[in-house]
CSV table of C-alpha atoms in Angstrom, one decimal:
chain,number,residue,atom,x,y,z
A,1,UNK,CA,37.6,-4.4,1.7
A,2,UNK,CA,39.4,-7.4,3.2
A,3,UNK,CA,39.2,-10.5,1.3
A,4,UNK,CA,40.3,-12.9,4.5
A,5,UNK,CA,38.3,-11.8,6.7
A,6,UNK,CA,35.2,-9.7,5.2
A,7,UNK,CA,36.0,-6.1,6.9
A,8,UNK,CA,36.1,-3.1,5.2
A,9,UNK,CA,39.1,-0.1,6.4
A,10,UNK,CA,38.1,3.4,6.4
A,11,UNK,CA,38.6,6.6,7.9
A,12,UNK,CA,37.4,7.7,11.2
A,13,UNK,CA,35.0,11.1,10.5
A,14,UNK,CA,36.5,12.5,13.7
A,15,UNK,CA,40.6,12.1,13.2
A,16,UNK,CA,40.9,10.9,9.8
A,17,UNK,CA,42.7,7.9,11.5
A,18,UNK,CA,42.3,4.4,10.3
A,19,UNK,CA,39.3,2.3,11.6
A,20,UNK,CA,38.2,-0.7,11.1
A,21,UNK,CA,34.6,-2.0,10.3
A,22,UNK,CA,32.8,-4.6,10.0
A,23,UNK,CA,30.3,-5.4,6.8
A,24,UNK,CA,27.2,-3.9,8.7
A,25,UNK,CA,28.9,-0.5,9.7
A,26,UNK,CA,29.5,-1.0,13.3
A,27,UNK,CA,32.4,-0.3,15.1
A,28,UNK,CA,34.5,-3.3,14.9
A,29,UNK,CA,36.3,-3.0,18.6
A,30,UNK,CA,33.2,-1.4,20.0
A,31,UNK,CA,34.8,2.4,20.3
A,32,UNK,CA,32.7,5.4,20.4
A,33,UNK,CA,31.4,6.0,16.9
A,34,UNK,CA,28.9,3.4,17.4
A,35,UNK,CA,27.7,2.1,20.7
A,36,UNK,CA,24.9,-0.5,21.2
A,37,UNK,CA,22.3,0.7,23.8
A,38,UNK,CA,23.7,-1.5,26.9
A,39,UNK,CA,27.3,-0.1,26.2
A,40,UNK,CA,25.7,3.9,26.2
A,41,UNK,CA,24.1,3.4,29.4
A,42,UNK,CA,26.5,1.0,31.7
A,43,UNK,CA,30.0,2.4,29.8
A,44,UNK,CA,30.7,-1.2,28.6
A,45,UNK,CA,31.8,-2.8,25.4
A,46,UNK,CA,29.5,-3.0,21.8
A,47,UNK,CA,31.3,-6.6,21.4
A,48,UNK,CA,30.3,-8.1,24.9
A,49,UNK,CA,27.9,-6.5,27.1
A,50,UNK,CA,27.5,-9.8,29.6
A,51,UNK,CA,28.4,-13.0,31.0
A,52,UNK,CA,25.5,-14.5,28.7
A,53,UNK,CA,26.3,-13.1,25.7
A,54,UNK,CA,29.9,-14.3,25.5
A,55,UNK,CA,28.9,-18.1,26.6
A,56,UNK,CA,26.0,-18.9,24.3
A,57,UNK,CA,25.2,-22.4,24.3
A,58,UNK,CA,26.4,-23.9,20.8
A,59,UNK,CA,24.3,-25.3,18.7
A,60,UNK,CA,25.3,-29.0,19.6
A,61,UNK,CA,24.3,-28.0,23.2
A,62,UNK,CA,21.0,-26.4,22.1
A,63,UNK,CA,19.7,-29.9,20.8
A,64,UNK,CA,20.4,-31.2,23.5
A,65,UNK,CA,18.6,-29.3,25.6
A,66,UNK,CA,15.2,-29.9,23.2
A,67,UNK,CA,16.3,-33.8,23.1
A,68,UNK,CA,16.0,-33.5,19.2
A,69,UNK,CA,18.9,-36.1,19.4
A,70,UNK,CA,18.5,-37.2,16.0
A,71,UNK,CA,19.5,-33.9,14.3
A,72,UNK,CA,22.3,-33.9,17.0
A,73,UNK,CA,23.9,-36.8,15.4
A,74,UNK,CA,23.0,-35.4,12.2
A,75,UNK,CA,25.1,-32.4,13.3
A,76,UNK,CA,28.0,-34.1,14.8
A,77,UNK,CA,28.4,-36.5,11.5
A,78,UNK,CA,28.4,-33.5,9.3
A,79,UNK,CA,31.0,-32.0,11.4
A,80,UNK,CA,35.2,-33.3,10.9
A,81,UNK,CA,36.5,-35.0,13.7
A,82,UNK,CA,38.5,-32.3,15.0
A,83,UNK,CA,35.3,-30.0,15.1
A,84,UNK,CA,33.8,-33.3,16.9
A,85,UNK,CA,36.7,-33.4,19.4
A,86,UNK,CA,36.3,-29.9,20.1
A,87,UNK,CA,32.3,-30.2,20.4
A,88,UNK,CA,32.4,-32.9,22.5
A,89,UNK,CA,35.3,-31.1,24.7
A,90,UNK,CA,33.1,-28.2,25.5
A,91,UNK,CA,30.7,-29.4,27.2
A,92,UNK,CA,31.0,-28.2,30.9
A,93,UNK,CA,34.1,-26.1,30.8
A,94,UNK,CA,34.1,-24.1,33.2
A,95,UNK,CA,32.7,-26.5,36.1
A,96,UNK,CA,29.3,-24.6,37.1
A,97,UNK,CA,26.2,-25.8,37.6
A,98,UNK,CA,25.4,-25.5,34.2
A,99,UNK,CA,28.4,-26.9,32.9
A,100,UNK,CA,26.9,-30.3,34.8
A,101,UNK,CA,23.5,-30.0,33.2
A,102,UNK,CA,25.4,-30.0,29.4
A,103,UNK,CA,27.7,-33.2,30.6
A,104,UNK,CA,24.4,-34.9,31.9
A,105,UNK,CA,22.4,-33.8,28.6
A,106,UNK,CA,25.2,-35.3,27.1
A,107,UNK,CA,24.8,-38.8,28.5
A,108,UNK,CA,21.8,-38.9,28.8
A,109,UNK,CA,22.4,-38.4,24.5
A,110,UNK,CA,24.6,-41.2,24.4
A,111,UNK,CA,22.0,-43.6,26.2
A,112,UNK,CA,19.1,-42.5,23.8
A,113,UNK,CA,21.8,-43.1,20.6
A,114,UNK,CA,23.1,-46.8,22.6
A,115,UNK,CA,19.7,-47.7,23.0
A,116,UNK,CA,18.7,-46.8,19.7
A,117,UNK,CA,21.1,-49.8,17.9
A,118,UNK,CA,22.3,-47.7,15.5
A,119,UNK,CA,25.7,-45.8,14.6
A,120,UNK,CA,27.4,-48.1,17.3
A,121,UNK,CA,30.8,-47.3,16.1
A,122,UNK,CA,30.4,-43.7,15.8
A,123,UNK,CA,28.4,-43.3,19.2
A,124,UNK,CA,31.3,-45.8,21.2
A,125,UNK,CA,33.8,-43.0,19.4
A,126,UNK,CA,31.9,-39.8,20.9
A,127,UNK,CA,31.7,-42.0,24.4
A,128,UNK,CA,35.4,-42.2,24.0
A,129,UNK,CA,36.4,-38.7,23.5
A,130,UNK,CA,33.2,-37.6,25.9
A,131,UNK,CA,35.0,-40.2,29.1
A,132,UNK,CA,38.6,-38.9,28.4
A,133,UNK,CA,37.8,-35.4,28.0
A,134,UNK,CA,35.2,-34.9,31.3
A,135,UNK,CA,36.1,-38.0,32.9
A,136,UNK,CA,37.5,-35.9,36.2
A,137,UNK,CA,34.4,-34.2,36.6
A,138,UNK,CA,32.1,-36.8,35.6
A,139,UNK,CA,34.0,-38.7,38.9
A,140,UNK,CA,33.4,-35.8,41.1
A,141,UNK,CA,28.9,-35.9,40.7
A,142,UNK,CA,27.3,-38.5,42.4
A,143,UNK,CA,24.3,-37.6,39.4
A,144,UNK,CA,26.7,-38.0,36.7
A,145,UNK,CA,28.1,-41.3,38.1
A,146,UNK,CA,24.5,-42.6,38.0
A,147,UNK,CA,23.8,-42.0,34.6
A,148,UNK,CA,27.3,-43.4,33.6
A,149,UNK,CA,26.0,-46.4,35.3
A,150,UNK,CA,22.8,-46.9,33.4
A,151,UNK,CA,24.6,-46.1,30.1
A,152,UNK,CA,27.4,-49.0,31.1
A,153,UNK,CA,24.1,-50.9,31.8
A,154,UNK,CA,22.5,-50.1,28.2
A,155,UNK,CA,25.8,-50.4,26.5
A,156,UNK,CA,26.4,-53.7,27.3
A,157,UNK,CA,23.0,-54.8,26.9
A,158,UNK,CA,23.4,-53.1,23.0
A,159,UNK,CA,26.9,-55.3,22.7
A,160,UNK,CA,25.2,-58.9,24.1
A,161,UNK,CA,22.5,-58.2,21.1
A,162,UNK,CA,25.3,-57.5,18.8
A,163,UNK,CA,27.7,-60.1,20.1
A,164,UNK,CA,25.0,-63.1,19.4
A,165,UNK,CA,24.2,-61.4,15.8
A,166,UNK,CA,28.3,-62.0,14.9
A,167,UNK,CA,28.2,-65.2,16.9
A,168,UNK,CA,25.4,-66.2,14.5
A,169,UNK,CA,26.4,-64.9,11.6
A,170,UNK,CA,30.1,-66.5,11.9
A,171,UNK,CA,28.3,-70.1,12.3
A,172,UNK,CA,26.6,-69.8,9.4
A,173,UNK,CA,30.0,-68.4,7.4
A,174,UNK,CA,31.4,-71.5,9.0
A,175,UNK,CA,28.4,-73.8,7.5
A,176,UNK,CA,28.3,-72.7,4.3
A,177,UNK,CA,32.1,-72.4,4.0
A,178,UNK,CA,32.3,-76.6,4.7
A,179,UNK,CA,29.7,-77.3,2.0
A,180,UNK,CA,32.5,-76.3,-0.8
């Protein structure tokens, strides 16, 4: 067995030649030992038998898509930031239809988490990756440039709220520092 990566080498039954497999017996390159039921009917691959299969939406996507947007933060802050930079990057790569549908899941994320008042920092981060990565294609949609509007509209709405909190607390710090 292969430490690295977890596959086991044998020998093929039929030529004696090398093969490799995975833990669970298969095929690893999807050759003719073992073929899934798609691939023995339609002559295609074990590994990828369709467009669907090899662009699952990942699991950053799929939480969007059920608007559970507080374990979606809880997944992006257990994530590093180059694993958050790559997340975030996804979204919408290949410029379909349902590419638009992630990057407007995706703002409509960030207004729930703006309008939310908390993790300002971290959410004005993902906003910053999210407008430098998609910001083309977020110009191009008519639908995306609305909701970029209204999350402008609730994020500086979230900063006048926090901009009178540090106004007030900074008159008070200047109050108290006199009194010495």
């Amino acid at each position: 067995m292969n430490g690295v990566t977890g596959e086991s080498f044998t020998t093929s039954e039929k030529n004696g030649k090398p093969s490799s497999q995975n833990l669970m017996g298969d095929d690893f390159f999807g050759g003719d030992n073992v073929e899934s039921e798609k691939g023995a009917k339609s002559g295609g691959s074990k590994i990828i038998s369709s467009h669907s299969e090899m662009f699952q939406a990942s699991k950053f996507v799929r939480l969007l898509q059920a608007k559970d947007y507080t374990e979606a933060t809880k997944f992006l802050k257990s994530l590093g930031p180059s694993a958050v930079d790559a997340e975030i990057r996804s979204l919408g790569g290949l410029g379909s239809q349902n590419d638009v549908e992630e990057l407007g899941l995706m703002l409509q994320y960030l207004r729930h988490e703006v309008q939310s008042k908390q993790n300002f920092e971290l959410i004005q981060a993902y906003i910053n990756v999210f407008l430098k990565a998609h910001s083309t294609t977020l110009m191009e949609n008519t639908n995306l440039l609305k909701s970029m509007d209204l999350l402008l509209k609730d994020q500086q709405d979230s900063w006048k709220i926090l901009e009178s909190k540090f106004s007030s607390i900074l008159s008070l710090i200047g109050l108290f520092g006199n009194l010495q």
